[in-house]
Structures are given as C-alpha cells and as structure tokens.
Amino acid sequence: VVGIGSGATAGALTQFPMRSIRVVEVEEAMVQAATYFSDINHDLLDNPRVQVSINHARNDLAFSANTFDVIVSEPSNPWMTVAANLFTEEFFRLARQRLRPDGVFAQWLQTYNLGPEDVRSVLAAFRASYPYVLVFRSFDGHDLVVTGSGRPLRFDLPRLGEAMRKMTGQDLPRMMINQAGDVIGYFLFGDRELAALVAGAPRNTDDSARLEFSAPLRLRMKSGATREMLERSRGNPWDYLVAPPDPADEQAVGEAIARAFLRRGDPKNAERFGRPPARPHSVEGVRALDRP
C-alpha cells in the first residue's frame, strides 16, 4: 500500500486472510497520525502482518526484490511534488514489474480539481503498462479506482462472493457493498472503453510531467466536465462478466446488477444494464425484491 493516510485502506486489507501487508509512507509523522484513527483502521499498526517502510514508493519498489499479489497506490494529490511522479507511466511500469504474474495494481485518482485532459493523460499512462483495466467510481463519486493487470480482469461474482465471506470487518457494508453484485454499481468502464477514451492523449511521464504543472491551475475548477467525460465512456458490465452457466443464473445476475445501481441512486443505469442480453425484465420487479 502506497501512502498510509488514516490507515483505512491498509486496515481494510487486514480484514482479509493475507499473509503480509507492506505499507510505504514518505512522511514518518503520518504513521503517528494513523494511531488516532485506530477505530477505522482496525489497529493497523499493532497487526503483526503489517510492515511499515518510511521511504518514497519509487525507491521502495526500485531497490527491493519484493513482489506482490496486489499493489494499492493512494498518494497525495498529483500536483504535489512529492507525489507527482507516482502518477507517471514510469511508475506504473515499475509497479507492474513488482507484481506477480496474476497480480493486480489499483490506483486512486481524483476527478475534482483535474480537467478532462489531465485525467486522460494519467489514464493513457496507465494503459501503456496495463492492457487489462477496470475503472470504478469511489463511494462518493469524486474519485476513481483504476485497476490494472497483465491478465483479463472480469467480474467473477461467485469467486468475489467467496472472498467477501472471508472478510471479517464492516468496511464493505459501510460502502453499501453487502454482496458480490453490489460492486458492479461502482463500475464505470473497462479496457475497451478506456482505449477509445485515451486515444490521442499525451501520456503523463517523468520527462513530460504535464500533470504536475497543469493541475495547480485547476484547483478551483468544478469537476463537472471531467465527470461528464467519464460518464460518456461508461461501459456495459455484461461485457466484463464471467458468463453465468445458464439463463436462470443470468437472470439473477441481471437483478443483482439492477439492485446495485438502484442502491447508488442510479435508476437510469439500473434500467440500462440490469437485464441479461436479449432477456429484458422490469426494474420495478427488482425494486419489489428489495422490499421486506
């Protein structure tokens, strides 16, 4: 995990049966600050599986032989010098070199105070290193979680449900994720849509660190244009789903997808995506399933 902050992200990871968790933080004082958030980070710093490294993430990855199943990068805002080179193509490439063959990299990226071209430049840099991508909105809709891998990323709902059952904390329910299908309510688009979105965009690189200098000009900018651009690129979750084995299961998955969007207050996309291909059903019927 890149960046400790309040420790909430790394703390959530401790609720899964992971062997070890390494947290890299450039500012030592933040480690002490995280102790004041033990109620939300599950006493992260007292967990024997957690190791904290006071280092810059690029140094930590470049000069270590460690490899990882998952890397989560959530540094400070990209206009800050200490964090700017954690949003470049070179960093994304370095992180992939430290992933195991089936590993997944997850990048936090804000949408506020960044213009459409700023976001496109980071996503273009990301895609240069990760051919398979799923992009999600955050709980409040103001941030993105961009996941990448060298293997296809798909929604395997039974496998995801099994992983969720192994989680011991309440971190997911706080985000209205109570079952595997709820994750799809946060889905924005995948690698197919991303390829079209970033076509022609200049990549954010170490030698052309455009974001570090363009982002400060937009600190008071509203995020409407950026969010509209991302919404126009929205993908169909069915295209990234591990196919159910029979129509009955497909119908149940459609209902789960519709419920996920409805819980997010998004009836338009519930209607749009909450149905199996060529097997339409009523969203009103799904609402009825949610009633006691």
PDB file of N, CA and C in Angstrom, residues 74-154:
ATOM      1  N   GLU A  74      -2.214   5.085  -3.296  1.00  0.00           N
ATOM      2  CA  GLU A  74      -3.098   6.215  -2.965  1.00  0.00           C
ATOM      3  C   GLU A  74      -2.273   7.336  -2.351  1.00  0.00           C
ATOM      4  N   PRO A  75      -1.398   7.940  -3.147  1.00  0.00           N
ATOM      5  CA  PRO A  75      -0.553   9.020  -2.632  1.00  0.00           C
ATOM      6  C   PRO A  75      -1.343  10.315  -2.511  1.00  0.00           C
ATOM      7  N   SER A  76      -0.635  11.389  -2.173  1.00  0.00           N
ATOM      8  CA  SER A  76      -1.275  12.702  -2.114  1.00  0.00           C
ATOM      9  C   SER A  76      -1.649  13.163  -3.524  1.00  0.00           C
ATOM     10  N   ASN A  77      -2.235  14.340  -3.607  1.00  0.00           N
ATOM     11  CA  ASN A  77      -2.718  14.852  -4.889  1.00  0.00           C
ATOM     12  C   ASN A  77      -1.584  15.020  -5.894  1.00  0.00           C
ATOM     13  N   PRO A  78      -1.860  14.828  -7.167  1.00  0.00           N
ATOM     14  CA  PRO A  78      -0.788  14.765  -8.163  1.00  0.00           C
ATOM     15  C   PRO A  78      -0.092  16.084  -8.459  1.00  0.00           C
ATOM     16  N   TRP A  79      -0.601  17.211  -7.942  1.00  0.00           N
ATOM     17  CA  TRP A  79       0.129  18.462  -8.160  1.00  0.00           C
ATOM     18  C   TRP A  79       1.208  18.678  -7.101  1.00  0.00           C
ATOM     19  N   MET A  80       1.287  17.791  -6.122  1.00  0.00           N
ATOM     20  CA  MET A  80       2.311  17.916  -5.082  1.00  0.00           C
ATOM     21  C   MET A  80       3.587  17.224  -5.544  1.00  0.00           C
ATOM     22  N   THR A  81       4.710  17.908  -5.413  1.00  0.00           N
ATOM     23  CA  THR A  81       5.968  17.403  -5.944  1.00  0.00           C
ATOM     24  C   THR A  81       6.302  16.018  -5.404  1.00  0.00           C
ATOM     25  N   VAL A  82       6.053  15.790  -4.134  1.00  0.00           N
ATOM     26  CA  VAL A  82       6.424  14.505  -3.537  1.00  0.00           C
ATOM     27  C   VAL A  82       5.600  13.359  -4.113  1.00  0.00           C
ATOM     28  N   ALA A  83       4.436  13.672  -4.688  1.00  0.00           N
ATOM     29  CA  ALA A  83       3.543  12.623  -5.193  1.00  0.00           C
ATOM     30  C   ALA A  83       3.422  12.617  -6.712  1.00  0.00           C
ATOM     31  N   ALA A  84       3.865  13.681  -7.385  1.00  0.00           N
ATOM     32  CA  ALA A  84       3.600  13.825  -8.811  1.00  0.00           C
ATOM     33  C   ALA A  84       4.144  12.658  -9.627  1.00  0.00           C
ATOM     34  N   ASN A  85       5.330  12.137  -9.264  1.00  0.00           N
ATOM     35  CA  ASN A  85       5.901  11.067 -10.083  1.00  0.00           C
ATOM     36  C   ASN A  85       5.356   9.693  -9.709  1.00  0.00           C
ATOM     37  N   LEU A  86       4.281   9.663  -8.921  1.00  0.00           N
ATOM     38  CA  LEU A  86       3.558   8.410  -8.679  1.00  0.00           C
ATOM     39  C   LEU A  86       2.321   8.302  -9.570  1.00  0.00           C
ATOM     40  N   PHE A  87       2.200   9.236 -10.516  1.00  0.00           N
ATOM     41  CA  PHE A  87       1.104   9.210 -11.479  1.00  0.00           C
ATOM     42  C   PHE A  87       1.642   9.158 -12.913  1.00  0.00           C
ATOM     43  N   THR A  88       2.894   8.732 -13.079  1.00  0.00           N
ATOM     44  CA  THR A  88       3.505   8.725 -14.402  1.00  0.00           C
ATOM     45  C   THR A  88       3.592   7.314 -14.969  1.00  0.00           C
ATOM     46  N   GLU A  89       3.811   7.274 -16.259  1.00  0.00           N
ATOM     47  CA  GLU A  89       3.937   5.986 -16.940  1.00  0.00           C
ATOM     48  C   GLU A  89       5.079   5.157 -16.364  1.00  0.00           C
ATOM     49  N   GLU A  90       6.182   5.794 -16.009  1.00  0.00           N
ATOM     50  CA  GLU A  90       7.328   5.060 -15.478  1.00  0.00           C
ATOM     51  C   GLU A  90       7.003   4.402 -14.138  1.00  0.00           C
ATOM     52  N   PHE A  91       6.236   5.089 -13.296  1.00  0.00           N
ATOM     53  CA  PHE A  91       5.866   4.475 -12.025  1.00  0.00           C
ATOM     54  C   PHE A  91       4.921   3.302 -12.244  1.00  0.00           C
ATOM     55  N   PHE A  92       3.945   3.465 -13.122  1.00  0.00           N
ATOM     56  CA  PHE A  92       3.021   2.362 -13.390  1.00  0.00           C
ATOM     57  C   PHE A  92       3.770   1.145 -13.929  1.00  0.00           C
ATOM     58  N   ARG A  93       4.788   1.398 -14.770  1.00  0.00           N
ATOM     59  CA  ARG A  93       5.578   0.297 -15.318  1.00  0.00           C
ATOM     60  C   ARG A  93       6.405  -0.384 -14.218  1.00  0.00           C
ATOM     61  N   LEU A  94       6.987   0.426 -13.335  1.00  0.00           N
ATOM     62  CA  LEU A  94       7.761  -0.123 -12.225  1.00  0.00           C
ATOM     63  C   LEU A  94       6.881  -0.983 -11.326  1.00  0.00           C
ATOM     64  N   ALA A  95       5.687  -0.509 -11.032  1.00  0.00           N
ATOM     65  CA  ALA A  95       4.782  -1.276 -10.179  1.00  0.00           C
ATOM     66  C   ALA A  95       4.426  -2.613 -10.831  1.00  0.00           C
ATOM     67  N   ARG A  96       4.218  -2.594 -12.138  1.00  0.00           N
ATOM     68  CA  ARG A  96       3.881  -3.863 -12.793  1.00  0.00           C
ATOM     69  C   ARG A  96       5.048  -4.854 -12.702  1.00  0.00           C
ATOM     70  N   GLN A  97       6.267  -4.358 -12.767  1.00  0.00           N
ATOM     71  CA  GLN A  97       7.428  -5.242 -12.655  1.00  0.00           C
ATOM     72  C   GLN A  97       7.479  -5.928 -11.292  1.00  0.00           C
ATOM     73  N   ARG A  98       6.866  -5.322 -10.280  1.00  0.00           N
ATOM     74  CA  ARG A  98       6.862  -5.892  -8.932  1.00  0.00           C
ATOM     75  C   ARG A  98       5.609  -6.719  -8.647  1.00  0.00           C
ATOM     76  N   LEU A  99       4.726  -6.812  -9.628  1.00  0.00           N
ATOM     77  CA  LEU A  99       3.547  -7.658  -9.461  1.00  0.00           C
ATOM     78  C   LEU A  99       3.860  -9.091  -9.866  1.00  0.00           C
ATOM     79  N   ARG A 100       3.267 -10.036  -9.187  1.00  0.00           N
ATOM     80  CA  ARG A 100       3.333 -11.424  -9.612  1.00  0.00           C
ATOM     81  C   ARG A 100       2.488 -11.603 -10.868  1.00  0.00           C
ATOM     82  N   PRO A 101       2.649 -12.724 -11.592  1.00  0.00           N
ATOM     83  CA  PRO A 101       2.004 -12.859 -12.909  1.00  0.00           C
ATOM     84  C   PRO A 101       0.502 -12.583 -12.913  1.00  0.00           C
ATOM     85  N   ASP A 102      -0.220 -12.981 -11.868  1.00  0.00           N
ATOM     86  CA  ASP A 102      -1.659 -12.733 -11.815  1.00  0.00           C
ATOM     87  C   ASP A 102      -2.005 -11.535 -10.946  1.00  0.00           C
ATOM     88  N   GLY A 103      -1.003 -10.695 -10.648  1.00  0.00           N
ATOM     89  CA  GLY A 103      -1.212  -9.591  -9.720  1.00  0.00           C
ATOM     90  C   GLY A 103      -2.076  -8.474 -10.287  1.00  0.00           C
ATOM     91  N   VAL A 104      -2.588  -7.656  -9.372  1.00  0.00           N
ATOM     92  CA  VAL A 104      -3.465  -6.536  -9.731  1.00  0.00           C
ATOM     93  C   VAL A 104      -2.926  -5.257  -9.085  1.00  0.00           C
ATOM     94  N   PHE A 105      -2.872  -4.195  -9.875  1.00  0.00           N
ATOM     95  CA  PHE A 105      -2.460  -2.883  -9.382  1.00  0.00           C
ATOM     96  C   PHE A 105      -3.690  -1.992  -9.321  1.00  0.00           C
ATOM     97  N   ALA A 106      -3.876  -1.265  -8.214  1.00  0.00           N
ATOM     98  CA  ALA A 106      -5.024  -0.362  -8.050  1.00  0.00           C
ATOM     99  C   ALA A 106      -4.520   1.041  -7.764  1.00  0.00           C
ATOM    100  N   GLN A 107      -4.984   1.985  -8.548  1.00  0.00           N
ATOM    101  CA  GLN A 107      -4.550   3.377  -8.439  1.00  0.00           C
ATOM    102  C   GLN A 107      -5.717   4.284  -8.072  1.00  0.00           C
ATOM    103  N   TRP A 108      -5.563   5.049  -6.984  1.00  0.00           N
ATOM    104  CA  TRP A 108      -6.528   6.099  -6.680  1.00  0.00           C
ATOM    105  C   TRP A 108      -6.242   7.301  -7.566  1.00  0.00           C
ATOM    106  N   LEU A 109      -7.305   7.889  -8.121  1.00  0.00           N
ATOM    107  CA  LEU A 109      -7.166   9.103  -8.934  1.00  0.00           C
ATOM    108  C   LEU A 109      -8.380   9.969  -8.699  1.00  0.00           C
ATOM    109  N   GLN A 110      -8.147  11.202  -8.294  1.00  0.00           N
ATOM    110  CA  GLN A 110      -9.257  12.120  -8.069  1.00  0.00           C
ATOM    111  C   GLN A 110      -9.843  12.585  -9.391  1.00  0.00           C
ATOM    112  N   THR A 111     -11.092  13.040  -9.349  1.00  0.00           N
ATOM    113  CA  THR A 111     -11.682  13.694 -10.517  1.00  0.00           C
ATOM    114  C   THR A 111     -11.910  15.178 -10.248  1.00  0.00           C
ATOM    115  N   TYR A 112     -11.911  15.589  -8.973  1.00  0.00           N
ATOM    116  CA  TYR A 112     -12.069  17.005  -8.650  1.00  0.00           C
ATOM    117  C   TYR A 112     -10.737  17.726  -8.867  1.00  0.00           C
ATOM    118  N   ASN A 113     -10.827  18.993  -9.226  1.00  0.00           N
ATOM    119  CA  ASN A 113      -9.645  19.842  -9.452  1.00  0.00           C
ATOM    120  C   ASN A 113      -8.716  19.295 -10.532  1.00  0.00           C
ATOM    121  N   LEU A 114      -9.231  18.452 -11.399  1.00  0.00           N
ATOM    122  CA  LEU A 114      -8.479  17.984 -12.564  1.00  0.00           C
ATOM    123  C   LEU A 114      -9.364  18.147 -13.788  1.00  0.00           C
ATOM    124  N   GLY A 115      -8.782  18.689 -14.861  1.00  0.00           N
ATOM    125  CA  GLY A 115      -9.533  18.832 -16.095  1.00  0.00           C
ATOM    126  C   GLY A 115      -9.607  17.528 -16.862  1.00  0.00           C
ATOM    127  N   PRO A 116     -10.484  17.438 -17.852  1.00  0.00           N
ATOM    128  CA  PRO A 116     -10.598  16.218 -18.647  1.00  0.00           C
ATOM    129  C   PRO A 116      -9.273  15.760 -19.241  1.00  0.00           C
ATOM    130  N   GLU A 117      -8.453  16.703 -19.754  1.00  0.00           N
ATOM    131  CA  GLU A 117      -7.182  16.301 -20.356  1.00  0.00           C
ATOM    132  C   GLU A 117      -6.187  15.812 -19.313  1.00  0.00           C
ATOM    133  N   ASP A 118      -6.275  16.346 -18.098  1.00  0.00           N
ATOM    134  CA  ASP A 118      -5.418  15.849 -17.021  1.00  0.00           C
ATOM    135  C   ASP A 118      -5.712  14.378 -16.743  1.00  0.00           C
ATOM    136  N   VAL A 119      -6.987  14.067 -16.604  1.00  0.00           N
ATOM    137  CA  VAL A 119      -7.381  12.689 -16.308  1.00  0.00           C
ATOM    138  C   VAL A 119      -7.034  11.771 -17.472  1.00  0.00           C
ATOM    139  N   ARG A 120      -7.266  12.242 -18.688  1.00  0.00           N
ATOM    140  CA  ARG A 120      -6.934  11.408 -19.853  1.00  0.00           C
ATOM    141  C   ARG A 120      -5.444  11.113 -19.910  1.00  0.00           C
ATOM    142  N   SER A 121      -4.601  12.083 -19.520  1.00  0.00           N
ATOM    143  CA  SER A 121      -3.156  11.860 -19.602  1.00  0.00           C
ATOM    144  C   SER A 121      -2.700  10.801 -18.605  1.00  0.00           C
ATOM    145  N   VAL A 122      -3.293  10.776 -17.399  1.00  0.00           N
ATOM    146  CA  VAL A 122      -2.939   9.749 -16.421  1.00  0.00           C
ATOM    147  C   VAL A 122      -3.453   8.390 -16.876  1.00  0.00           C
ATOM    148  N   LEU A 123      -4.681   8.357 -17.365  1.00  0.00           N
ATOM    149  CA  LEU A 123      -5.236   7.081 -17.816  1.00  0.00           C
ATOM    150  C   LEU A 123      -4.475   6.546 -19.028  1.00  0.00           C
ATOM    151  N   ALA A 124      -3.993   7.437 -19.896  1.00  0.00           N
ATOM    152  CA  ALA A 124      -3.191   6.996 -21.038  1.00  0.00           C
ATOM    153  C   ALA A 124      -1.879   6.391 -20.566  1.00  0.00           C
ATOM    154  N   ALA A 125      -1.259   7.007 -19.556  1.00  0.00           N
ATOM    155  CA  ALA A 125      -0.019   6.465 -18.989  1.00  0.00           C
ATOM    156  C   ALA A 125      -0.272   5.113 -18.332  1.00  0.00           C
ATOM    157  N   PHE A 126      -1.404   4.989 -17.663  1.00  0.00           N
ATOM    158  CA  PHE A 126      -1.749   3.733 -17.000  1.00  0.00           C
ATOM    159  C   PHE A 126      -1.944   2.613 -18.023  1.00  0.00           C
ATOM    160  N   ARG A 127      -2.672   2.931 -19.082  1.00  0.00           N
ATOM    161  CA  ARG A 127      -2.967   1.902 -20.086  1.00  0.00           C
ATOM    162  C   ARG A 127      -1.698   1.435 -20.804  1.00  0.00           C
ATOM    163  N   ALA A 128      -0.681   2.282 -20.870  1.00  0.00           N
ATOM    164  CA  ALA A 128       0.569   1.891 -21.524  1.00  0.00           C
ATOM    165  C   ALA A 128       1.237   0.732 -20.798  1.00  0.00           C
ATOM    166  N   SER A 129       0.929   0.534 -19.515  1.00  0.00           N
ATOM    167  CA  SER A 129       1.547  -0.537 -18.739  1.00  0.00           C
ATOM    168  C   SER A 129       0.598  -1.690 -18.433  1.00  0.00           C
ATOM    169  N   TYR A 130      -0.712  -1.431 -18.466  1.00  0.00           N
ATOM    170  CA  TYR A 130      -1.678  -2.462 -18.083  1.00  0.00           C
ATOM    171  C   TYR A 130      -2.691  -2.650 -19.214  1.00  0.00           C
ATOM    172  N   PRO A 131      -2.598  -3.760 -19.917  1.00  0.00           N
ATOM    173  CA  PRO A 131      -3.511  -3.962 -21.045  1.00  0.00           C
ATOM    174  C   PRO A 131      -4.944  -4.249 -20.625  1.00  0.00           C
ATOM    175  N   TYR A 132      -5.128  -4.743 -19.413  1.00  0.00           N
ATOM    176  CA  TYR A 132      -6.471  -5.081 -18.939  1.00  0.00           C
ATOM    177  C   TYR A 132      -6.799  -4.189 -17.743  1.00  0.00           C
ATOM    178  N   VAL A 133      -7.917  -3.479 -17.849  1.00  0.00           N
ATOM    179  CA  VAL A 133      -8.239  -2.432 -16.882  1.00  0.00           C
ATOM    180  C   VAL A 133      -9.734  -2.469 -16.560  1.00  0.00           C
ATOM    181  N   LEU A 134     -10.067  -2.249 -15.287  1.00  0.00           N
ATOM    182  CA  LEU A 134     -11.429  -1.947 -14.863  1.00  0.00           C
ATOM    183  C   LEU A 134     -11.356  -0.663 -14.043  1.00  0.00           C
ATOM    184  N   VAL A 135     -12.254   0.273 -14.334  1.00  0.00           N
ATOM    185  CA  VAL A 135     -12.270   1.560 -13.642  1.00  0.00           C
ATOM    186  C   VAL A 135     -13.572   1.680 -12.864  1.00  0.00           C
ATOM    187  N   PHE A 136     -13.461   2.100 -11.597  1.00  0.00           N
ATOM    188  CA  PHE A 136     -14.612   2.236 -10.708  1.00  0.00           C
ATOM    189  C   PHE A 136     -14.671   3.654 -10.158  1.00  0.00           C
ATOM    190  N   ARG A 137     -15.882   4.119  -9.880  1.00  0.00           N
ATOM    191  CA  ARG A 137     -16.049   5.334  -9.096  1.00  0.00           C
ATOM    192  C   ARG A 137     -15.929   4.982  -7.616  1.00  0.00           C
ATOM    193  N   SER A 138     -15.534   5.958  -6.832  1.00  0.00           N
ATOM    194  CA  SER A 138     -15.469   5.750  -5.384  1.00  0.00           C
ATOM    195  C   SER A 138     -16.874   5.861  -4.795  1.00  0.00           C
ATOM    196  N   PHE A 139     -16.957   5.649  -3.493  1.00  0.00           N
ATOM    197  CA  PHE A 139     -18.244   5.664  -2.798  1.00  0.00           C
ATOM    198  C   PHE A 139     -18.985   6.980  -3.002  1.00  0.00           C
ATOM    199  N   ASP A 140     -18.260   8.109  -2.886  1.00  0.00           N
ATOM    200  CA  ASP A 140     -18.921   9.410  -3.019  1.00  0.00           C
ATOM    201  C   ASP A 140     -18.915   9.934  -4.447  1.00  0.00           C
ATOM    202  N   GLY A 141     -18.290   9.200  -5.361  1.00  0.00           N
ATOM    203  CA  GLY A 141     -18.311   9.588  -6.767  1.00  0.00           C
ATOM    204  C   GLY A 141     -17.271  10.603  -7.176  1.00  0.00           C
ATOM    205  N   HIS A 142     -16.440  11.085  -6.238  1.00  0.00           N
ATOM    206  CA  HIS A 142     -15.469  12.134  -6.550  1.00  0.00           C
ATOM    207  C   HIS A 142     -14.103  11.588  -6.960  1.00  0.00           C
ATOM    208  N   ASP A 143     -13.903  10.308  -6.824  1.00  0.00           N
ATOM    209  CA  ASP A 143     -12.602   9.708  -7.127  1.00  0.00           C
ATOM    210  C   ASP A 143     -12.792   8.478  -8.008  1.00  0.00           C
ATOM    211  N   LEU A 144     -11.682   8.059  -8.602  1.00  0.00           N
ATOM    212  CA  LEU A 144     -11.657   6.825  -9.369  1.00  0.00           C
ATOM    213  C   LEU A 144     -10.738   5.819  -8.685  1.00  0.00           C
ATOM    214  N   VAL A 145     -11.055   4.557  -8.832  1.00  0.00           N
ATOM    215  CA  VAL A 145     -10.131   3.476  -8.511  1.00  0.00           C
ATOM    216  C   VAL A 145      -9.875   2.741  -9.824  1.00  0.00           C
ATOM    217  N   VAL A 146      -8.649   2.844 -10.319  1.00  0.00           N
ATOM    218  CA  VAL A 146      -8.277   2.279 -11.617  1.00  0.00           C
ATOM    219  C   VAL A 146      -7.479   1.006 -11.348  1.00  0.00           C
ATOM    220  N   THR A 147      -8.005  -0.125 -11.762  1.00  0.00           N
ATOM    221  CA  THR A 147      -7.330  -1.402 -11.527  1.00  0.00           C
ATOM    222  C   THR A 147      -6.776  -1.930 -12.834  1.00  0.00           C
ATOM    223  N   GLY A 148      -5.546  -2.448 -12.782  1.00  0.00           N
ATOM    224  CA  GLY A 148      -4.892  -2.955 -13.978  1.00  0.00           C
ATOM    225  C   GLY A 148      -4.176  -4.262 -13.719  1.00  0.00           C
ATOM    226  N   SER A 149      -4.008  -5.039 -14.781  1.00  0.00           N
ATOM    227  CA  SER A 149      -3.346  -6.332 -14.663  1.00  0.00           C
ATOM    228  C   SER A 149      -2.828  -6.748 -16.031  1.00  0.00           C
ATOM    229  N   GLY A 150      -1.951  -7.752 -16.019  1.00  0.00           N
ATOM    230  CA  GLY A 150      -1.487  -8.337 -17.260  1.00  0.00           C
ATOM    231  C   GLY A 150      -2.386  -9.450 -17.750  1.00  0.00           C
ATOM    232  N   ARG A 151      -3.417  -9.755 -17.001  1.00  0.00           N
ATOM    233  CA  ARG A 151      -4.381 -10.779 -17.409  1.00  0.00           C
ATOM    234  C   ARG A 151      -5.765 -10.137 -17.435  1.00  0.00           C
ATOM    235  N   PRO A 152      -6.713 -10.703 -18.171  1.00  0.00           N
ATOM    236  CA  PRO A 152      -8.053 -10.103 -18.229  1.00  0.00           C
ATOM    237  C   PRO A 152      -8.682  -9.998 -16.843  1.00  0.00           C
ATOM    238  N   LEU A 153      -9.260  -8.849 -16.561  1.00  0.00           N
ATOM    239  CA  LEU A 153      -9.997  -8.627 -15.319  1.00  0.00           C
ATOM    240  C   LEU A 153     -11.485  -8.752 -15.625  1.00  0.00           C
ATOM    241  N   ARG A 154     -12.145  -9.639 -14.923  1.00  0.00           N
ATOM    242  CA  ARG A 154     -13.554  -9.893 -15.159  1.00  0.00           C
ATOM    243  C   ARG A 154     -14.288 -10.003 -13.825  1.00  0.00           C
TER     244      ARG A 154
END
